[in-house]
Amino acid sequence: MERRVIGQTGLSVTPIGFGTAALGGMPDTYGHDVDEDSARATVRAIFDSPVNLLDTSRNYGLGRAEARVGAVIRERGGLPDGFVLSTKLDRDMDNGRFDGDQVRRSAEESLRALGVDRFQILHLHDPEHARDLTEITCKGGALDTLFRMKEEGLVQAAGIAMGRIDVLLPILQDWPFDVVLSHNRFTLVNRSAAPVIELAAARGIAFLNAAPFAGGVLAKGSSTFRRITYQDADDATLAPIRAIEATCDRDGVAPGALALQFSMREGGIASTIVGVSRPDRIDQALKWATDDIASRTFETAESADHSAEDPELKRIYVPG
């Protein structure tokens, strides 16, 4: 599988990566739990696949995802050769604090949980949910501390991972990130991250596109999974999804394949991160990535109705 560079960091990643939020056991977000054995089996399958990027975070499952990833890393005696591990600094989930001290604390917890001594990709995560954005952007704040850790050699690629585009764009303009990650904002039904992809390309910042299935519905199907971006959806909200499904049914294409390849075809995207909760989902994603899809299917899908609004504007986030 080809590799795409992450800025000037010396890192390169495959066009697909795998996300591990669900492996922390987050039923309020994903609608199902994942136990310890299943989570570890899935991490093993990721390491055995041709993909070389795994993405996790300190707060996925309140630390469970990193712990489960770390258990397999230790089991294998370290990361597989050529593998790139991405994780995220998180705010204090009790009070929203996200200052420089919290960044150091989150980083130390991640190093212990993952069993590594330095970070390849380390993102500042979800600053829009912190108690005070100035704690993040001020001198000596969260961002200053992240870049200081890069200067110290603790971090190879400094990134930011978040949802709200209106908060992300000015931060991206002001700081020298190597990589940026957005989720649910560049899919067949939502293109709100398009300005971020454009800005990142202009600044030489690698863009990682997570959650290409709009929270799972484009992979699982709207007839059985009536949720979009982790929120219950009525028939009107599901209408754009069903239009995509009708196009796929007409052309004999799996909606998941179309959704994944739509992201992979975008020139400004270095890697598309697919969330997985079972080992067989890895094989499914790899198949979808190479399924034959006619140009007319892409043309129909790309011109279909889609939103440029924040898809999680009304979402109530439940951690853990």
mmCIF file of C-alpha atoms in Angstrom:
data_model
loop_
_atom_site.group_PDB
_atom_site.id
_atom_site.type_symbol
_atom_site.label_atom_id
_atom_site.label_comp_id
_atom_site.label_asym_id
_atom_site.label_seq_id
_atom_site.Cartn_x
_atom_site.Cartn_y
_atom_site.Cartn_z
ATOM 1 C CA MET A 1 0.000 0.000 0.000
ATOM 2 C CA GLU A 2 1.345 3.445 -0.897
ATOM 3 C CA ARG A 3 2.530 5.920 1.747
ATOM 4 C CA ARG A 4 1.832 9.650 1.962
ATOM 5 C CA VAL A 5 4.080 12.046 3.843
ATOM 6 C CA ILE A 6 3.170 13.965 7.002
ATOM 7 C CA GLY A 7 4.668 17.396 6.370
ATOM 8 C CA GLN A 8 8.434 17.521 6.971
ATOM 9 C CA THR A 9 8.339 15.055 9.863
ATOM 10 C CA GLY A 10 9.781 11.995 8.145
ATOM 11 C CA LEU A 11 6.562 10.080 8.818
ATOM 12 C CA SER A 12 4.445 8.587 6.053
ATOM 13 C CA VAL A 13 1.067 6.887 6.292
ATOM 14 C CA THR A 14 -1.107 4.594 4.217
ATOM 15 C CA PRO A 15 -4.226 6.076 2.530
ATOM 16 C CA ILE A 16 -6.343 4.285 5.138
ATOM 17 C CA GLY A 17 -5.885 4.302 8.893
ATOM 18 C CA PHE A 18 -7.942 2.672 11.619
ATOM 19 C CA GLY A 19 -9.562 4.476 14.541
ATOM 20 C CA THR A 20 -10.020 2.949 17.962
ATOM 21 C CA ALA A 21 -12.586 5.080 19.784
ATOM 22 C CA ALA A 22 -15.124 2.247 19.842
ATOM 23 C CA LEU A 23 -12.482 -0.093 21.273
ATOM 24 C CA GLY A 24 -12.655 1.908 24.494
ATOM 25 C CA GLY A 25 -16.229 0.768 24.989
ATOM 26 C CA MET A 26 -18.382 3.850 24.322
ATOM 27 C CA PRO A 27 -21.978 2.601 23.949
ATOM 28 C CA ASP A 28 -23.532 6.061 24.311
ATOM 29 C CA THR A 29 -21.650 7.131 21.192
ATOM 30 C CA TYR A 30 -21.624 3.962 19.093
ATOM 31 C CA GLY A 31 -24.705 2.123 20.319
ATOM 32 C CA HIS A 32 -22.765 -0.958 21.430
ATOM 33 C CA ASP A 33 -20.003 -1.965 23.809
ATOM 34 C CA VAL A 34 -16.698 -3.677 23.000
ATOM 35 C CA ASP A 35 -15.150 -5.967 25.584
ATOM 36 C CA GLU A 36 -11.457 -6.356 26.387
ATOM 37 C CA ASP A 37 -10.863 -9.517 24.355
ATOM 38 C CA SER A 38 -12.603 -8.183 21.243
ATOM 39 C CA ALA A 39 -10.737 -4.890 21.487
ATOM 40 C CA ARG A 40 -7.347 -6.585 21.731
ATOM 41 C CA ALA A 41 -8.177 -8.928 18.852
ATOM 42 C CA THR A 42 -9.059 -5.922 16.722
ATOM 43 C CA VAL A 43 -5.793 -4.146 17.537
ATOM 44 C CA ARG A 44 -3.876 -7.315 16.630
ATOM 45 C CA ALA A 45 -5.701 -7.443 13.294
ATOM 46 C CA ILE A 46 -4.826 -3.797 12.615
ATOM 47 C CA PHE A 47 -1.144 -4.494 13.263
ATOM 48 C CA ASP A 48 -1.311 -7.534 10.950
ATOM 49 C CA SER A 49 -2.965 -5.591 8.103
ATOM 50 C CA PRO A 50 -1.233 -3.641 5.297
ATOM 51 C CA VAL A 51 -2.369 -0.394 6.938
ATOM 52 C CA ASN A 52 0.277 1.424 9.011
ATOM 53 C CA LEU A 53 -1.765 4.052 10.895
ATOM 54 C CA LEU A 54 -3.686 3.562 14.145
ATOM 55 C CA ASP A 55 -5.427 6.511 15.770
ATOM 56 C CA THR A 56 -6.513 6.673 19.397
ATOM 57 C CA SER A 57 -6.947 9.221 22.210
ATOM 58 C CA ARG A 58 -6.473 9.662 25.953
ATOM 59 C CA ASN A 59 -10.204 10.100 26.559
ATOM 60 C CA TYR A 60 -11.634 7.320 24.366
ATOM 61 C CA GLY A 61 -13.470 5.243 26.913
ATOM 62 C CA LEU A 62 -11.857 7.357 29.638
ATOM 63 C CA GLY A 63 -8.496 5.752 28.935
ATOM 64 C CA ARG A 64 -9.632 2.228 28.034
ATOM 65 C CA ALA A 65 -8.812 2.516 24.312
ATOM 66 C CA GLU A 66 -5.191 3.536 24.938
ATOM 67 C CA ALA A 67 -4.827 0.845 27.603
ATOM 68 C CA ARG A 68 -6.079 -1.842 25.228
ATOM 69 C CA VAL A 69 -3.855 -0.635 22.386
ATOM 70 C CA GLY A 70 -0.919 -0.494 24.789
ATOM 71 C CA ALA A 71 -1.535 -4.045 25.975
ATOM 72 C CA VAL A 72 -1.088 -5.340 22.417
ATOM 73 C CA ILE A 73 1.976 -3.151 21.844
ATOM 74 C CA ARG A 74 3.591 -4.698 24.932
ATOM 75 C CA GLU A 75 2.471 -8.156 23.856
ATOM 76 C CA ARG A 76 4.313 -7.650 20.557
ATOM 77 C CA GLY A 77 7.415 -6.162 22.114
ATOM 78 C CA GLY A 78 6.743 -2.720 20.613
ATOM 79 C CA LEU A 79 5.088 -1.187 17.586
ATOM 80 C CA PRO A 80 5.443 -3.112 14.318
ATOM 81 C CA ASP A 81 8.212 -1.798 12.059
ATOM 82 C CA GLY A 82 7.040 1.131 9.967
ATOM 83 C CA PHE A 83 3.848 1.574 11.970
ATOM 84 C CA VAL A 84 2.611 5.065 12.895
ATOM 85 C CA LEU A 85 0.732 5.548 16.159
ATOM 86 C CA SER A 86 -1.406 8.662 16.557
ATOM 87 C CA THR A 87 -2.942 9.730 19.847
ATOM 88 C CA LYS A 88 -4.391 12.869 21.392
ATOM 89 C CA LEU A 89 -3.976 15.149 24.376
ATOM 90 C CA ASP A 90 -7.224 15.667 26.225
ATOM 91 C CA ARG A 91 -8.716 18.126 28.641
ATOM 92 C CA ASP A 92 -9.528 17.213 32.209
ATOM 93 C CA MET A 93 -12.858 15.478 31.653
ATOM 94 C CA ASP A 94 -14.186 16.535 35.068
ATOM 95 C CA ASN A 95 -13.687 20.294 34.860
ATOM 96 C CA GLY A 96 -12.689 21.097 31.263
ATOM 97 C CA ARG A 97 -9.232 22.366 32.216
ATOM 98 C CA PHE A 98 -6.850 22.378 29.234
ATOM 99 C CA ASP A 99 -3.792 24.430 30.165
ATOM 100 C CA GLY A 100 -0.111 23.597 29.786
ATOM 101 C CA ASP A 101 -0.027 21.503 32.963
ATOM 102 C CA GLN A 102 -2.975 19.440 31.763
ATOM 103 C CA VAL A 103 -1.197 18.825 28.451
ATOM 104 C CA ARG A 104 1.838 17.442 30.292
ATOM 105 C CA ARG A 105 -0.391 15.313 32.499
ATOM 106 C CA SER A 106 -2.337 13.919 29.539
ATOM 107 C CA ALA A 107 0.896 13.162 27.660
ATOM 108 C CA GLU A 108 2.403 11.312 30.628
ATOM 109 C CA GLU A 109 -0.761 9.231 31.032
ATOM 110 C CA SER A 110 -0.697 8.325 27.330
ATOM 111 C CA LEU A 111 2.962 7.284 27.399
ATOM 112 C CA ARG A 112 2.272 4.974 30.341
ATOM 113 C CA ALA A 113 -0.890 3.518 28.854
ATOM 114 C CA LEU A 114 0.587 2.917 25.406
ATOM 115 C CA GLY A 115 3.963 1.702 26.630
ATOM 116 C CA VAL A 116 5.961 3.985 24.331
ATOM 117 C CA ASP A 117 8.652 6.532 25.155
ATOM 118 C CA ARG A 118 7.753 9.194 22.594
ATOM 119 C CA PHE A 119 4.930 10.193 20.300
ATOM 120 C CA GLN A 120 4.904 9.898 16.535
ATOM 121 C CA ILE A 121 1.707 11.919 16.005
ATOM 122 C CA LEU A 122 0.249 13.825 18.954
ATOM 123 C CA HIS A 123 -2.854 15.971 18.517
ATOM 124 C CA LEU A 124 -4.436 18.564 20.750
ATOM 125 C CA HIS A 125 -7.957 17.145 20.984
ATOM 126 C CA ASP A 126 -11.336 18.916 20.960
ATOM 127 C CA PRO A 127 -10.281 22.338 22.262
ATOM 128 C CA GLU A 128 -13.787 23.618 21.491
ATOM 129 C CA HIS A 129 -15.026 21.658 24.525
ATOM 130 C CA ALA A 130 -12.473 23.071 26.969
ATOM 131 C CA ARG A 131 -13.559 25.454 29.702
ATOM 132 C CA ASP A 132 -11.553 28.387 28.293
ATOM 133 C CA LEU A 133 -10.015 28.625 24.824
ATOM 134 C CA THR A 134 -7.486 31.187 26.047
ATOM 135 C CA GLU A 135 -5.930 28.471 28.260
ATOM 136 C CA ILE A 136 -5.096 26.740 24.995
ATOM 137 C CA THR A 137 -3.874 29.645 22.870
ATOM 138 C CA CYS A 138 -2.102 31.852 25.440
ATOM 139 C CA LYS A 139 1.645 31.958 26.057
ATOM 140 C CA GLY A 140 2.543 28.892 28.086
ATOM 141 C CA GLY A 141 -0.831 27.346 27.306
ATOM 142 C CA ALA A 142 -1.762 24.010 25.785
ATOM 143 C CA LEU A 143 -0.504 24.745 22.280
ATOM 144 C CA ASP A 144 2.735 26.288 23.478
ATOM 145 C CA THR A 145 3.333 23.186 25.559
ATOM 146 C CA LEU A 146 2.588 20.833 22.653
ATOM 147 C CA PHE A 147 5.143 22.576 20.441
ATOM 148 C CA ARG A 148 7.643 22.713 23.277
ATOM 149 C CA MET A 149 7.336 18.933 23.564
ATOM 150 C CA LYS A 150 8.100 18.713 19.865
ATOM 151 C CA GLU A 151 11.232 20.833 20.372
ATOM 152 C CA GLU A 152 12.234 18.491 23.196
ATOM 153 C CA GLY A 153 12.015 15.507 20.840
ATOM 154 C CA LEU A 154 9.054 13.962 22.632
ATOM 155 C CA VAL A 155 6.746 14.539 19.656
ATOM 156 C CA GLN A 156 7.563 13.890 16.013
ATOM 157 C CA ALA A 157 4.444 15.422 14.423
ATOM 158 C CA ALA A 158 2.309 18.021 16.226
ATOM 159 C CA GLY A 159 -1.340 18.060 15.296
ATOM 160 C CA ILE A 160 -4.793 19.235 16.162
ATOM 161 C CA ALA A 161 -7.926 17.084 16.062
ATOM 162 C CA MET A 162 -11.339 18.633 16.467
ATOM 163 C CA GLY A 163 -14.780 19.123 15.058
ATOM 164 C CA ARG A 164 -15.900 22.745 14.961
ATOM 165 C CA ILE A 165 -14.551 24.323 11.802
ATOM 166 C CA ASP A 166 -15.174 27.905 12.975
ATOM 167 C CA VAL A 167 -12.838 27.324 15.923
ATOM 168 C CA LEU A 168 -10.333 25.241 13.987
ATOM 169 C CA LEU A 169 -9.628 27.580 11.064
ATOM 170 C CA PRO A 170 -8.122 30.516 13.014
ATOM 171 C CA ILE A 171 -6.034 28.148 15.163
ATOM 172 C CA LEU A 172 -4.767 26.406 12.050
ATOM 173 C CA GLN A 173 -3.753 29.758 10.570
ATOM 174 C CA ASP A 174 -1.785 30.790 13.655
ATOM 175 C CA TRP A 175 0.206 27.654 14.580
ATOM 176 C CA PRO A 176 2.750 25.549 12.649
ATOM 177 C CA PHE A 177 1.015 22.190 12.757
ATOM 178 C CA ASP A 178 2.308 19.172 10.873
ATOM 179 C CA VAL A 179 -1.071 17.466 10.704
ATOM 180 C CA VAL A 180 -4.757 18.153 11.285
ATOM 181 C CA LEU A 181 -7.572 15.651 11.852
ATOM 182 C CA SER A 182 -11.274 16.287 11.348
ATOM 183 C CA HIS A 183 -14.148 13.830 11.781
ATOM 184 C CA ASN A 184 -17.599 13.588 10.185
ATOM 185 C CA ARG A 185 -16.977 16.851 8.307
ATOM 186 C CA PHE A 186 -15.982 15.485 4.885
ATOM 187 C CA THR A 187 -18.394 12.748 3.861
ATOM 188 C CA LEU A 188 -20.860 12.070 1.067
ATOM 189 C CA VAL A 189 -23.467 14.061 3.022
ATOM 190 C CA ASN A 190 -21.359 16.780 4.672
ATOM 191 C CA ARG A 191 -18.502 18.885 3.234
ATOM 192 C CA SER A 192 -18.012 21.430 6.022
ATOM 193 C CA ALA A 193 -14.282 20.601 6.298
ATOM 194 C CA ALA A 194 -13.568 21.678 2.706
ATOM 195 C CA PRO A 195 -12.051 25.047 3.795
ATOM 196 C CA VAL A 196 -9.776 23.220 6.260
ATOM 197 C CA ILE A 197 -8.559 20.823 3.573
ATOM 198 C CA GLU A 198 -7.809 23.793 1.321
ATOM 199 C CA LEU A 199 -5.952 25.728 4.029
ATOM 200 C CA ALA A 200 -3.995 22.657 5.137
ATOM 201 C CA ALA A 201 -2.854 21.987 1.573
ATOM 202 C CA ALA A 202 -1.750 25.605 1.155
ATOM 203 C CA ARG A 203 0.313 25.413 4.354
ATOM 204 C CA GLY A 204 1.842 21.987 3.747
ATOM 205 C CA ILE A 205 -0.128 20.408 6.611
ATOM 206 C CA ALA A 206 -1.265 16.800 6.214
ATOM 207 C CA PHE A 207 -5.026 16.316 6.549
ATOM 208 C CA LEU A 208 -6.491 13.169 8.120
ATOM 209 C CA ASN A 209 -10.180 12.562 7.447
ATOM 210 C CA ALA A 210 -11.894 10.490 10.126
ATOM 211 C CA ALA A 211 -15.380 8.962 10.180
ATOM 212 C CA PRO A 212 -16.124 8.817 6.421
ATOM 213 C CA PHE A 213 -19.293 6.799 7.116
ATOM 214 C CA ALA A 214 -21.072 9.708 8.876
ATOM 215 C CA GLY A 215 -20.874 7.959 12.225
ATOM 216 C CA GLY A 216 -21.535 4.491 10.808
ATOM 217 C CA VAL A 217 -24.800 4.808 8.882
ATOM 218 C CA LEU A 218 -23.152 4.676 5.452
ATOM 219 C CA ALA A 219 -21.480 1.410 6.449
ATOM 220 C CA LYS A 220 -24.363 -0.245 8.323
ATOM 221 C CA GLY A 221 -27.376 1.027 6.361
ATOM 222 C CA SER A 222 -30.193 3.399 7.281
ATOM 223 C CA SER A 223 -32.806 0.650 7.500
ATOM 224 C CA THR A 224 -31.192 -0.821 10.606
ATOM 225 C CA PHE A 225 -28.976 1.994 11.903
ATOM 226 C CA ARG A 226 -31.015 5.173 12.259
ATOM 227 C CA ARG A 227 -28.230 7.432 13.511
ATOM 228 C CA ILE A 228 -26.065 10.068 11.830
ATOM 229 C CA THR A 229 -22.912 11.390 13.483
ATOM 230 C CA TYR A 230 -23.753 9.558 16.718
ATOM 231 C CA GLN A 231 -27.238 11.094 16.977
ATOM 232 C CA ASP A 232 -30.669 9.569 16.465
ATOM 233 C CA ALA A 233 -32.087 10.572 13.068
ATOM 234 C CA ASP A 234 -35.641 10.857 11.745
ATOM 235 C CA ASP A 235 -36.731 10.136 8.166
ATOM 236 C CA ALA A 236 -36.128 13.705 7.002
ATOM 237 C CA THR A 237 -32.592 13.688 8.387
ATOM 238 C CA LEU A 238 -31.922 10.289 6.802
ATOM 239 C CA ALA A 239 -33.158 11.386 3.362
ATOM 240 C CA PRO A 240 -29.674 12.277 1.976
ATOM 241 C CA ILE A 241 -28.338 8.930 3.201
ATOM 242 C CA ARG A 242 -31.174 7.095 1.477
ATOM 243 C CA ALA A 243 -30.516 8.975 -1.756
ATOM 244 C CA ILE A 244 -26.909 7.744 -1.634
ATOM 245 C CA GLU A 245 -28.142 4.218 -0.916
ATOM 246 C CA ALA A 246 -30.496 4.409 -3.919
ATOM 247 C CA THR A 247 -27.591 5.424 -6.166
ATOM 248 C CA CYS A 248 -25.522 2.536 -4.842
ATOM 249 C CA ASP A 249 -28.387 0.082 -5.302
ATOM 250 C CA ARG A 250 -28.804 1.236 -8.913
ATOM 251 C CA ASP A 251 -25.110 0.735 -9.650
ATOM 252 C CA GLY A 252 -24.456 -2.381 -7.576
ATOM 253 C CA VAL A 253 -22.077 -0.649 -5.162
ATOM 254 C CA ALA A 254 -21.792 -0.944 -1.386
ATOM 255 C CA PRO A 255 -22.509 2.469 0.192
ATOM 256 C CA GLY A 256 -19.525 1.915 2.493
ATOM 257 C CA ALA A 257 -17.238 1.464 -0.504
ATOM 258 C CA LEU A 258 -18.506 4.644 -2.132
ATOM 259 C CA ALA A 259 -18.166 6.614 1.124
ATOM 260 C CA LEU A 260 -14.619 5.396 1.729
ATOM 261 C CA GLN A 261 -13.398 5.932 -1.816
ATOM 262 C CA PHE A 262 -15.029 9.371 -1.950
ATOM 263 C CA SER A 263 -12.650 10.406 0.824
ATOM 264 C CA MET A 264 -9.667 8.546 -0.622
ATOM 265 C CA ARG A 265 -10.119 10.285 -3.996
ATOM 266 C CA GLU A 266 -9.800 13.754 -2.455
ATOM 267 C CA GLY A 267 -6.289 14.962 -3.255
ATOM 268 C CA GLY A 268 -5.944 17.020 -0.079
ATOM 269 C CA ILE A 269 -6.488 14.030 2.233
ATOM 270 C CA ALA A 270 -3.384 12.135 3.346
ATOM 271 C CA SER A 271 -5.281 9.293 5.037
ATOM 272 C CA THR A 272 -8.888 8.346 5.757
ATOM 273 C CA ILE A 273 -9.396 6.965 9.264
ATOM 274 C CA VAL A 274 -12.039 4.274 9.574
ATOM 275 C CA GLY A 275 -13.332 3.367 13.008
ATOM 276 C CA VAL A 276 -13.381 -0.374 13.698
ATOM 277 C CA SER A 277 -14.788 -2.453 16.530
ATOM 278 C CA ARG A 278 -14.196 -6.021 15.284
ATOM 279 C CA PRO A 279 -11.422 -7.730 13.301
ATOM 280 C CA ASP A 280 -13.706 -8.467 10.323
ATOM 281 C CA ARG A 281 -14.338 -4.731 9.893
ATOM 282 C CA ILE A 282 -10.699 -4.363 8.884
ATOM 283 C CA ASP A 283 -11.051 -6.834 6.022
ATOM 284 C CA GLN A 284 -14.297 -5.165 4.991
ATOM 285 C CA ALA A 285 -12.698 -1.712 4.837
ATOM 286 C CA LEU A 286 -9.762 -3.008 2.806
ATOM 287 C CA LYS A 287 -12.176 -4.606 0.334
ATOM 288 C CA TRP A 288 -14.262 -1.463 0.070
ATOM 289 C CA ALA A 289 -11.113 0.550 -0.614
ATOM 290 C CA THR A 290 -10.461 -1.449 -3.786
ATOM 291 C CA ASP A 291 -13.978 -2.225 -5.047
ATOM 292 C CA ASP A 292 -14.578 -1.143 -8.653
ATOM 293 C CA ILE A 293 -16.859 1.887 -8.772
ATOM 294 C CA ALA A 294 -17.960 3.466 -12.045
ATOM 295 C CA SER A 295 -17.266 7.141 -12.651
ATOM 296 C CA ARG A 296 -20.988 7.853 -13.052
ATOM 297 C CA THR A 297 -21.571 6.600 -9.492
ATOM 298 C CA PHE A 298 -19.040 9.073 -8.136
ATOM 299 C CA GLU A 299 -20.479 11.863 -10.295
ATOM 300 C CA THR A 300 -23.986 11.230 -9.002
ATOM 301 C CA ALA A 301 -22.852 11.034 -5.401
ATOM 302 C CA GLU A 302 -20.594 14.083 -5.549
ATOM 303 C CA SER A 303 -23.367 16.235 -7.004
ATOM 304 C CA ALA A 304 -26.027 15.006 -4.575
ATOM 305 C CA ASP A 305 -27.413 17.177 -1.781
ATOM 306 C CA HIS A 306 -24.950 17.664 1.048
ATOM 307 C CA SER A 307 -24.545 20.022 3.969
ATOM 308 C CA ALA A 308 -21.852 22.530 4.839
ATOM 309 C CA GLU A 309 -23.215 22.979 8.371
ATOM 310 C CA ASP A 310 -21.708 21.498 11.528
ATOM 311 C CA PRO A 311 -23.183 17.960 11.706
ATOM 312 C CA GLU A 312 -22.712 17.774 15.484
ATOM 313 C CA LEU A 313 -24.084 21.183 16.392
ATOM 314 C CA LYS A 314 -26.861 19.679 18.524
ATOM 315 C CA ARG A 315 -24.995 16.615 19.720
ATOM 316 C CA ILE A 316 -24.775 16.019 23.456
ATOM 317 C CA TYR A 317 -21.407 14.378 24.009
ATOM 318 C CA VAL A 318 -21.267 11.688 26.690
ATOM 319 C CA PRO A 319 -17.691 10.684 27.589
ATOM 320 C CA GLY A 320 -16.743 7.203 28.634
#
